[in-house]
PDB file of N, CA and C in Angstrom:
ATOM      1  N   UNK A   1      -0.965  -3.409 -18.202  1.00 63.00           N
ATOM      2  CA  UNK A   1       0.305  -4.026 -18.464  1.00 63.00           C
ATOM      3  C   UNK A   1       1.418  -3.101 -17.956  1.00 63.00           C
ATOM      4  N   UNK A   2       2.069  -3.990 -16.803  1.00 64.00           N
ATOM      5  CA  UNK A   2       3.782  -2.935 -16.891  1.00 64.00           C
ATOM      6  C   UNK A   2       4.583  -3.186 -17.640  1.00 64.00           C
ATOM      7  N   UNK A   3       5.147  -2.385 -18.149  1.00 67.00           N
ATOM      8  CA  UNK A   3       6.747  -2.120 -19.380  1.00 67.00           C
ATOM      9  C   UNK A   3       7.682  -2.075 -18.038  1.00 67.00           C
ATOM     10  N   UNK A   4       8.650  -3.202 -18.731  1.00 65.00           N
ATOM     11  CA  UNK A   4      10.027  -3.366 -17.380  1.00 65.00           C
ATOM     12  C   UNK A   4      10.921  -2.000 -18.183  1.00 65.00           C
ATOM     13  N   UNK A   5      11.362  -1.128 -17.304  1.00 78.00           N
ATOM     14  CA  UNK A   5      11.933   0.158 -17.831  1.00 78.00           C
ATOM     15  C   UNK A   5      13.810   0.276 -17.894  1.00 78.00           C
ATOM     16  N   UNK A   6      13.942  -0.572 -16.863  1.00 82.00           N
ATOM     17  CA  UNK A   6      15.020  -0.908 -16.650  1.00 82.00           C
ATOM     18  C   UNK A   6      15.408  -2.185 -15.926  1.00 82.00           C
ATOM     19  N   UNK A   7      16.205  -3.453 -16.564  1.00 83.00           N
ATOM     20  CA  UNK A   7      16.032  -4.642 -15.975  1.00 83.00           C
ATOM     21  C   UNK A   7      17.303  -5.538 -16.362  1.00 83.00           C
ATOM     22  N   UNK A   8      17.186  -6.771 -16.180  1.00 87.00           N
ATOM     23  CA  UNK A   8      17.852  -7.644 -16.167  1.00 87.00           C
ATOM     24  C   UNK A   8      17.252  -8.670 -16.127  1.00 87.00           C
ATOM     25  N   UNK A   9      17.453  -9.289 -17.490  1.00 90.00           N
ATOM     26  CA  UNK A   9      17.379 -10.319 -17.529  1.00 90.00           C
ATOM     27  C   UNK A   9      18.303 -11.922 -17.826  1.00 90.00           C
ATOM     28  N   UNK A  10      18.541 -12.894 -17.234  1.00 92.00           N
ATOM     29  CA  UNK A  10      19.372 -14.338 -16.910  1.00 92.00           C
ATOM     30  C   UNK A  10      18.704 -15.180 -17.945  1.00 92.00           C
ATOM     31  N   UNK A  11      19.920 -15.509 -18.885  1.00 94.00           N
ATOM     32  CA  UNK A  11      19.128 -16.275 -20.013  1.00 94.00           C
ATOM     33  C   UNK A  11      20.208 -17.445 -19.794  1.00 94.00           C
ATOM     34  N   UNK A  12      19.649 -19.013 -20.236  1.00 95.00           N
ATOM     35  CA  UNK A  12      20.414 -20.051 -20.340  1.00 95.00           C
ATOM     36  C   UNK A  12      20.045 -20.606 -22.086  1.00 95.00           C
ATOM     37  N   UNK A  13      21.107 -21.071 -22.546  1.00 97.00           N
ATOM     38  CA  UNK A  13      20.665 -21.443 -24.128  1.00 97.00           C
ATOM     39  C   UNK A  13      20.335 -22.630 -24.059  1.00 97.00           C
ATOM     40  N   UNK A  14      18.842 -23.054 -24.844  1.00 97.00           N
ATOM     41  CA  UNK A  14      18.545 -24.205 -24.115  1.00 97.00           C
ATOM     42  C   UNK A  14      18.856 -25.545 -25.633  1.00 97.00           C
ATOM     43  N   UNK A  15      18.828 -24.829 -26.604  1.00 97.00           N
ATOM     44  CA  UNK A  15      18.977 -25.007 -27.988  1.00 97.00           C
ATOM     45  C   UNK A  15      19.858 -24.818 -29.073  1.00 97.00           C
ATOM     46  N   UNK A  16      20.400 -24.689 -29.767  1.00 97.00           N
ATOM     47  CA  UNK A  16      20.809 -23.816 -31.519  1.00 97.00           C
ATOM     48  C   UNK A  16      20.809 -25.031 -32.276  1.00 97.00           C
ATOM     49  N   UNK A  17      20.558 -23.509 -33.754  1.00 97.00           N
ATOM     50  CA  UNK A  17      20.832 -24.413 -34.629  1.00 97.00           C
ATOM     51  C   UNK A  17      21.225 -23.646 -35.432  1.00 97.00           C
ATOM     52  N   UNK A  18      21.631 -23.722 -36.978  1.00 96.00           N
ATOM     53  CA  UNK A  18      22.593 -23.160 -37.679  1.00 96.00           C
ATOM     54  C   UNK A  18      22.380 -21.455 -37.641  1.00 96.00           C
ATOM     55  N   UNK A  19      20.894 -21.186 -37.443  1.00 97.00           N
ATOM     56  CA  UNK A  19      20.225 -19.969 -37.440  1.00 97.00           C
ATOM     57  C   UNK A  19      19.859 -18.593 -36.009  1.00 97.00           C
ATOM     58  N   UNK A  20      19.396 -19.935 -35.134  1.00 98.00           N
ATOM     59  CA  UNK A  20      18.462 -19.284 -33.739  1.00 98.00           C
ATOM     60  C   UNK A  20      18.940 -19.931 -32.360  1.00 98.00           C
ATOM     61  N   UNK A  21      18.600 -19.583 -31.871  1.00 98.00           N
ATOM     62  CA  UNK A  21      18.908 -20.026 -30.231  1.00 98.00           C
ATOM     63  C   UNK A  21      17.678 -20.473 -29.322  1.00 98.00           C
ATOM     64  N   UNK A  22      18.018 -21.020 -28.948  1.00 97.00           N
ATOM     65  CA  UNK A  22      16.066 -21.581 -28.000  1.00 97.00           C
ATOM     66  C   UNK A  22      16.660 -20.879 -26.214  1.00 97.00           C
ATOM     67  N   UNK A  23      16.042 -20.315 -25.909  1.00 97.00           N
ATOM     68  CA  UNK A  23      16.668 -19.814 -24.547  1.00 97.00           C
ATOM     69  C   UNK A  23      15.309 -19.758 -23.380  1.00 97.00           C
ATOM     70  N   UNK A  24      16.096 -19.751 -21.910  1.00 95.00           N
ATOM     71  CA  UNK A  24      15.249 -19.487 -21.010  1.00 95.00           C
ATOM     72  C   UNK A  24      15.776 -18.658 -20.492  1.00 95.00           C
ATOM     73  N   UNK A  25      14.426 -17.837 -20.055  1.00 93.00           N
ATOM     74  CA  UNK A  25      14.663 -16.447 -19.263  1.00 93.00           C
ATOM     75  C   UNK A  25      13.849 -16.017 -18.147  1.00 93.00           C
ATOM     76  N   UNK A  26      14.815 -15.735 -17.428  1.00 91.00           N
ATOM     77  CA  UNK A  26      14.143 -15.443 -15.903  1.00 91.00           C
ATOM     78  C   UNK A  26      14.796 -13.617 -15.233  1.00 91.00           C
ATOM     79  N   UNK A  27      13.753 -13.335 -14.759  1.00 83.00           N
ATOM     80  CA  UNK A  27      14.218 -11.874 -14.065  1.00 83.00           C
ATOM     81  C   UNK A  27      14.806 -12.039 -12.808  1.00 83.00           C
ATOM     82  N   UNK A  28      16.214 -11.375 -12.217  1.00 71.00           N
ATOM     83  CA  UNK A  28      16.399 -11.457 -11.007  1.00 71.00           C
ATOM     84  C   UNK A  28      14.924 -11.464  -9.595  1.00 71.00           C
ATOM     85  N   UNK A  29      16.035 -12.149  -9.209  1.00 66.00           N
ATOM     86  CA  UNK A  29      14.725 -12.550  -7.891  1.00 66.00           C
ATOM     87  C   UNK A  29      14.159 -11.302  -7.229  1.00 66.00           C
ATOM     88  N   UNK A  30      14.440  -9.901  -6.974  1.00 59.00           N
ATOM     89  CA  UNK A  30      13.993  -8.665  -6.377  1.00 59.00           C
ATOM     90  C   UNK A  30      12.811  -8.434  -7.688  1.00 59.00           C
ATOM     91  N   UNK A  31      12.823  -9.127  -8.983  1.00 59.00           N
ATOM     92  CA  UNK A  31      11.838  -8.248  -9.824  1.00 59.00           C
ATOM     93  C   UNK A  31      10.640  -9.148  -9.992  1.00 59.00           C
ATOM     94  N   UNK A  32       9.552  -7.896 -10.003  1.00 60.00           N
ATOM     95  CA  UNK A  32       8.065  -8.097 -10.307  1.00 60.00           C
ATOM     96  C   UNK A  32       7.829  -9.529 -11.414  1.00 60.00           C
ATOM     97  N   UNK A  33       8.149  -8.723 -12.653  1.00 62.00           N
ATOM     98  CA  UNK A  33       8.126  -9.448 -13.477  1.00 62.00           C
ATOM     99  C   UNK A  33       8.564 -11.207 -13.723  1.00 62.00           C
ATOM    100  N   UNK A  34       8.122 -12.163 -14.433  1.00 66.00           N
ATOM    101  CA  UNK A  34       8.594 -13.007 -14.693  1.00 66.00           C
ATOM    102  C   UNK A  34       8.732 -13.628 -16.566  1.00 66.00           C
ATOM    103  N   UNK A  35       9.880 -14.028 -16.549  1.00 72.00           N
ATOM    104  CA  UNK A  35      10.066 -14.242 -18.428  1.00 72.00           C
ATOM    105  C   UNK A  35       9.898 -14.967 -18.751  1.00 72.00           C
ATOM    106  N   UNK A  36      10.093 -15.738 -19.772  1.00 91.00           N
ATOM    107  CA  UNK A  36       9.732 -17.761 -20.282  1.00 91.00           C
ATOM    108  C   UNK A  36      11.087 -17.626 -21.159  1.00 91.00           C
ATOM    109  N   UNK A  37       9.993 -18.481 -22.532  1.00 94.00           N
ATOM    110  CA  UNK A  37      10.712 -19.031 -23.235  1.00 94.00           C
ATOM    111  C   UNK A  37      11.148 -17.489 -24.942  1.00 94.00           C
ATOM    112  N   UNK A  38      11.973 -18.151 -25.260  1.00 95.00           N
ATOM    113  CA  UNK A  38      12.326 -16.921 -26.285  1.00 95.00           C
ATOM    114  C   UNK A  38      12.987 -17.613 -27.439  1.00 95.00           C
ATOM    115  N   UNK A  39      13.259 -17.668 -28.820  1.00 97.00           N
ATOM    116  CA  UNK A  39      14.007 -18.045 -29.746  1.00 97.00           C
ATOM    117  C   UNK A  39      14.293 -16.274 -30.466  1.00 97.00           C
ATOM    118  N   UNK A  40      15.663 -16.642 -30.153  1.00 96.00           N
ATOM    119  CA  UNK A  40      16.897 -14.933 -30.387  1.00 96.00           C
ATOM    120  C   UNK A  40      17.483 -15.727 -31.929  1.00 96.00           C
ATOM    121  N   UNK A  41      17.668 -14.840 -32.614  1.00 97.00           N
ATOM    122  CA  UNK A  41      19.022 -15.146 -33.880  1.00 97.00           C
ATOM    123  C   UNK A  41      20.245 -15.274 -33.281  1.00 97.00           C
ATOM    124  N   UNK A  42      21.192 -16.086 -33.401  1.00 97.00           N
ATOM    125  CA  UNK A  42      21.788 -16.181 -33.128  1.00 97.00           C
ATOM    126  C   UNK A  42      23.428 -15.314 -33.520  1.00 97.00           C
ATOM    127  N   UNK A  43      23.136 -13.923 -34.593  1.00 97.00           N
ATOM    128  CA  UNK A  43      23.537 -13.246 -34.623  1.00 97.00           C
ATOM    129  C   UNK A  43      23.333 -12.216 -33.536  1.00 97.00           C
ATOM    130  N   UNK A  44      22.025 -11.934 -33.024  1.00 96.00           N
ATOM    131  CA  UNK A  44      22.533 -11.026 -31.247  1.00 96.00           C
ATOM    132  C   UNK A  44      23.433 -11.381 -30.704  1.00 96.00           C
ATOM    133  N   UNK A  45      23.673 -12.063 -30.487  1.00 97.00           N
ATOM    134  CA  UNK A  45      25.037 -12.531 -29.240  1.00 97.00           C
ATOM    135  C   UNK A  45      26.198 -12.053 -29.826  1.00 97.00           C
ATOM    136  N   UNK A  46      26.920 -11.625 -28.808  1.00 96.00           N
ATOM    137  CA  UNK A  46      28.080 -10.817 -28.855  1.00 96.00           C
ATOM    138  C   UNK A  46      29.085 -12.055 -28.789  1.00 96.00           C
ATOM    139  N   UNK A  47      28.544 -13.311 -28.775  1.00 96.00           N
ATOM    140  CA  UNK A  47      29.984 -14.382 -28.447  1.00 96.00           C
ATOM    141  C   UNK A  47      29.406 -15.827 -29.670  1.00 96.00           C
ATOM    142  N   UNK A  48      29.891 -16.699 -28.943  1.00 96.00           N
ATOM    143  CA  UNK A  48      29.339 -18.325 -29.814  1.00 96.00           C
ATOM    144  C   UNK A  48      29.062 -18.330 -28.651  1.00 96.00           C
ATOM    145  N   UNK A  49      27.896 -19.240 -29.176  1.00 96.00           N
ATOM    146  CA  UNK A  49      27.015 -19.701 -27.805  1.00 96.00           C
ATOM    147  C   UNK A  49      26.731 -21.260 -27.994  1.00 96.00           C
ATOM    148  N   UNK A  50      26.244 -22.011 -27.196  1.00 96.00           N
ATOM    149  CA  UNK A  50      26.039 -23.480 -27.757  1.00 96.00           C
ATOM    150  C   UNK A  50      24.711 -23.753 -26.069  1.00 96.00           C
ATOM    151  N   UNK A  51      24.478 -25.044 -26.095  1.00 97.00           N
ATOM    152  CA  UNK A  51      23.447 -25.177 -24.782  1.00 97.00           C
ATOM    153  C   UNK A  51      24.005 -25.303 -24.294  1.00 97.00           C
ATOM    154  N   UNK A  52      23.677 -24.516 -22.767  1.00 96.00           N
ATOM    155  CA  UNK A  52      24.043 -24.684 -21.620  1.00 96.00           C
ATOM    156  C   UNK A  52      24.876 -23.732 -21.275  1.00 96.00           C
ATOM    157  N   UNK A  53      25.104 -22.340 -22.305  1.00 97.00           N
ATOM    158  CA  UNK A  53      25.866 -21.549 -21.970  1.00 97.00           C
ATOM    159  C   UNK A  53      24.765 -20.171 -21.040  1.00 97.00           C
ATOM    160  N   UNK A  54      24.970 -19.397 -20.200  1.00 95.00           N
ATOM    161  CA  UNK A  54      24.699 -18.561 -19.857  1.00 95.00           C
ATOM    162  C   UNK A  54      24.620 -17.116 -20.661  1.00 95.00           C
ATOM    163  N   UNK A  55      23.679 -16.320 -20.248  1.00 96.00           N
ATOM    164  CA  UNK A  55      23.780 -14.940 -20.749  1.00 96.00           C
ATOM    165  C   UNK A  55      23.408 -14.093 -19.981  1.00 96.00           C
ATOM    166  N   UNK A  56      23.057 -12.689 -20.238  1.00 94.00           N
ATOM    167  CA  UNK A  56      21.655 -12.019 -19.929  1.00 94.00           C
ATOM    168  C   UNK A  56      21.581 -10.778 -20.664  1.00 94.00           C
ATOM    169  N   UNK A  57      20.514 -10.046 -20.700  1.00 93.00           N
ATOM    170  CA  UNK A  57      19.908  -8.961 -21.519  1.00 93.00           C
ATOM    171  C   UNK A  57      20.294  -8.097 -20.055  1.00 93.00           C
ATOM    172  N   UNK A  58      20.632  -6.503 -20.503  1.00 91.00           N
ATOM    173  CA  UNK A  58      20.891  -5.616 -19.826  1.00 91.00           C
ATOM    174  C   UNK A  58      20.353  -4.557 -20.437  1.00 91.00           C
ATOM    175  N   UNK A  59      19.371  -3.808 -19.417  1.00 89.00           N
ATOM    176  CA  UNK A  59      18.719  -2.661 -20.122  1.00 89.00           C
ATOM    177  C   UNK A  59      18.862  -1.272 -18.981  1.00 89.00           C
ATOM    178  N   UNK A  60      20.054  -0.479 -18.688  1.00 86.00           N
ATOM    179  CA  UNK A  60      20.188   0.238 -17.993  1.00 86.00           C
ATOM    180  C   UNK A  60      19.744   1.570 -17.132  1.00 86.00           C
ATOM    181  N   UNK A  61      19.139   2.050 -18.555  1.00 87.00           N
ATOM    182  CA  UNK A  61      18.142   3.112 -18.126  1.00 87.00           C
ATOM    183  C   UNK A  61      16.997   3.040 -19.174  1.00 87.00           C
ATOM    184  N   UNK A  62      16.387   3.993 -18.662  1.00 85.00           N
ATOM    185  CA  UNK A  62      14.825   3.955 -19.827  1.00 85.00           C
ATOM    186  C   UNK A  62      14.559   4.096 -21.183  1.00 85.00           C
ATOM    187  N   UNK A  63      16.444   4.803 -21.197  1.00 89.00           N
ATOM    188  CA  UNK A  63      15.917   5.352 -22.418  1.00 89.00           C
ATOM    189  C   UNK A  63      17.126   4.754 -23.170  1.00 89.00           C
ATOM    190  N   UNK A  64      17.658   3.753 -23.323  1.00 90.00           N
ATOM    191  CA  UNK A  64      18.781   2.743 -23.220  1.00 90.00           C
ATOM    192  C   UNK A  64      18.097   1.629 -23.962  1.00 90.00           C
ATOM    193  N   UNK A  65      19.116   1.182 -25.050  1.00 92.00           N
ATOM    194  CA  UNK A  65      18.538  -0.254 -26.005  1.00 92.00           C
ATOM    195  C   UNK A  65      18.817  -1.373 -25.182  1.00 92.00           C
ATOM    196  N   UNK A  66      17.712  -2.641 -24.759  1.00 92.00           N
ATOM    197  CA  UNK A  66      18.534  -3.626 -24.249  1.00 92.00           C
ATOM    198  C   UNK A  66      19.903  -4.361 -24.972  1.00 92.00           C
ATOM    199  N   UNK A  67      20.787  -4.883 -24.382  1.00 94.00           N
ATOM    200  CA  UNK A  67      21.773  -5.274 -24.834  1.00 94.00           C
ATOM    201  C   UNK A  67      22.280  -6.915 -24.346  1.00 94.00           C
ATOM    202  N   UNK A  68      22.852  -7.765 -25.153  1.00 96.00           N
ATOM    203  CA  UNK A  68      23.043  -9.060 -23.971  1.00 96.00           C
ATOM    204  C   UNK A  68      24.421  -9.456 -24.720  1.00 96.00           C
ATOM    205  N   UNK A  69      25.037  -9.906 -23.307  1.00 95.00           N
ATOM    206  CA  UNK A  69      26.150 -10.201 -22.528  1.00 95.00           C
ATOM    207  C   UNK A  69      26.680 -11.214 -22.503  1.00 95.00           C
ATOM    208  N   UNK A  70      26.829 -11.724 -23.121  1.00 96.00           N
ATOM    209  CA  UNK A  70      27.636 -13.104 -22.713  1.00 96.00           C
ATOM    210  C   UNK A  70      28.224 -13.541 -21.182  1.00 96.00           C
ATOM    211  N   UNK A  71      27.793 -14.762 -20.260  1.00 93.00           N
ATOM    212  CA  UNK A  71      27.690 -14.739 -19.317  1.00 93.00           C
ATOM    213  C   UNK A  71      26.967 -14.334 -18.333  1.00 93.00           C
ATOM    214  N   UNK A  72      27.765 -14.785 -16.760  1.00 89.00           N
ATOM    215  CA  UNK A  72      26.690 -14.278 -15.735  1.00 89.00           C
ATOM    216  C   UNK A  72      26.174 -12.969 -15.483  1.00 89.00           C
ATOM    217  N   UNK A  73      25.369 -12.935 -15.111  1.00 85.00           N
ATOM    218  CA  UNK A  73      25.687 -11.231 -14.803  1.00 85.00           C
ATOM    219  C   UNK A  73      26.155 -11.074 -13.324  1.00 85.00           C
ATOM    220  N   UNK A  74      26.707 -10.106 -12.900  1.00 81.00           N
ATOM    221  CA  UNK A  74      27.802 -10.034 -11.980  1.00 81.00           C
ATOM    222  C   UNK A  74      27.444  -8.521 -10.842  1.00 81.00           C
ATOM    223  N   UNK A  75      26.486  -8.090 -11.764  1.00 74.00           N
ATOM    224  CA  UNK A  75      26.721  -7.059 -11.439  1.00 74.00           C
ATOM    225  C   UNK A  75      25.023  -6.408 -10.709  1.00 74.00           C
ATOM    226  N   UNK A  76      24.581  -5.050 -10.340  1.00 66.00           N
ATOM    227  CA  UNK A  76      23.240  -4.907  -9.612  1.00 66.00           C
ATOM    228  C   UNK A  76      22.921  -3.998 -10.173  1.00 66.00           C
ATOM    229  N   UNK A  77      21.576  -3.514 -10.204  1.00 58.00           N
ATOM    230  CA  UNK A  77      20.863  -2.510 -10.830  1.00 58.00           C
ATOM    231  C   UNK A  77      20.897  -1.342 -10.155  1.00 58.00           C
ATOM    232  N   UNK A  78      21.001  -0.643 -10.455  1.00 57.00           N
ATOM    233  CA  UNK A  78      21.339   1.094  -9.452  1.00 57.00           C
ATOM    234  C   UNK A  78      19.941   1.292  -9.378  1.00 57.00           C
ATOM    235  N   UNK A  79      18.812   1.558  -8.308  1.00 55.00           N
ATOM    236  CA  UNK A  79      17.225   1.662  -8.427  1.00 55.00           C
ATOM    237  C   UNK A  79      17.189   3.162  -9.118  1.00 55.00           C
ATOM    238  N   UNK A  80      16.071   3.607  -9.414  1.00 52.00           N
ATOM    239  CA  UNK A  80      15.741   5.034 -10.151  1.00 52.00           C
ATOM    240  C   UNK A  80      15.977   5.919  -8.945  1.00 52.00           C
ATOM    241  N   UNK A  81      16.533   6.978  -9.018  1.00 52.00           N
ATOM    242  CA  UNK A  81      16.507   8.155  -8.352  1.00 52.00           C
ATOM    243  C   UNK A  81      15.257   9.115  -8.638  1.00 52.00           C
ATOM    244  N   UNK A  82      14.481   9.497  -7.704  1.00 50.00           N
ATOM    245  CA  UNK A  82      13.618  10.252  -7.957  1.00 50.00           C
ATOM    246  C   UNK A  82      14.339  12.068  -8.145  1.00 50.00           C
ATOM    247  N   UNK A  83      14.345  12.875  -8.751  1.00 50.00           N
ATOM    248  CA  UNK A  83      14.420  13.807  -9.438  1.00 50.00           C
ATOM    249  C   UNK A  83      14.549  14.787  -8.432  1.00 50.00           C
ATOM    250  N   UNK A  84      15.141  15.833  -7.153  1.00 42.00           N
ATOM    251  CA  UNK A  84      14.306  16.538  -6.723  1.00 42.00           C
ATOM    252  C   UNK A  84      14.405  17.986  -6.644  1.00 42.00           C
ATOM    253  N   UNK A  85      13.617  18.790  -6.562  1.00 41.00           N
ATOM    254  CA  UNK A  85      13.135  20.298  -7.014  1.00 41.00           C
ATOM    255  C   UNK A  85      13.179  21.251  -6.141  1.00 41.00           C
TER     256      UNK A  85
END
C-alpha cells in the first residue's frame, strides 16, 4: 500500500443533511492515486456547504495535518526536493 504524503485532493458535495456531507473525491490528474466516495461531518468545513458546492483537502508536507478549503483549488503542489549532502 502507498500512503499519499503530500496531496490534493477535489471534493464536490454530493449530499447533506443536518449532520454529514456525502462527497466525491478525486486526486489531481498528475496523481497515482485515485479517491471515491466519503461522508465528512459537516463541522470540518471551514464554510456552509450545500450540493454542488466544491472543495478540496490540502495536505502540504509530510508532516502537515490535511486541511480542506472551501472551493477550487487554484493552486499546484511544489514536488519534494530531494535533500543534498
Amino acid at each position: 500500500m502507498t500512503l499519499m504524503t503530500v496531496f490534493v485532493l477535489i471534493g464536490s458535495v454530493q449530499s447533506t443533511d443536518d449532520f454529514f456531507a456525502t462527497v466525491q473525491l478525486q486526486t489531481k490528474e498528475a496523481c497515482e492515486q485515485e479517491a471515491g466516495t466519503a461522508v465528512l461531518p459537516l463541522h470540518a468545513f471551514p464554510c456552509t456547504i450545500k450540493a454542488g458546492d466544491s472543495f478540496h483537502i490540502l495536505k502540504e508536507t509530510e508532516d502537515s495535518i490535511p486541511i480542506i478549503r472551501c472551493g477550487e483549488f487554484e493552486g499546484k503542489l511544489n514536488p519534494k526536493k530531494e535533500d543534498s549532502k
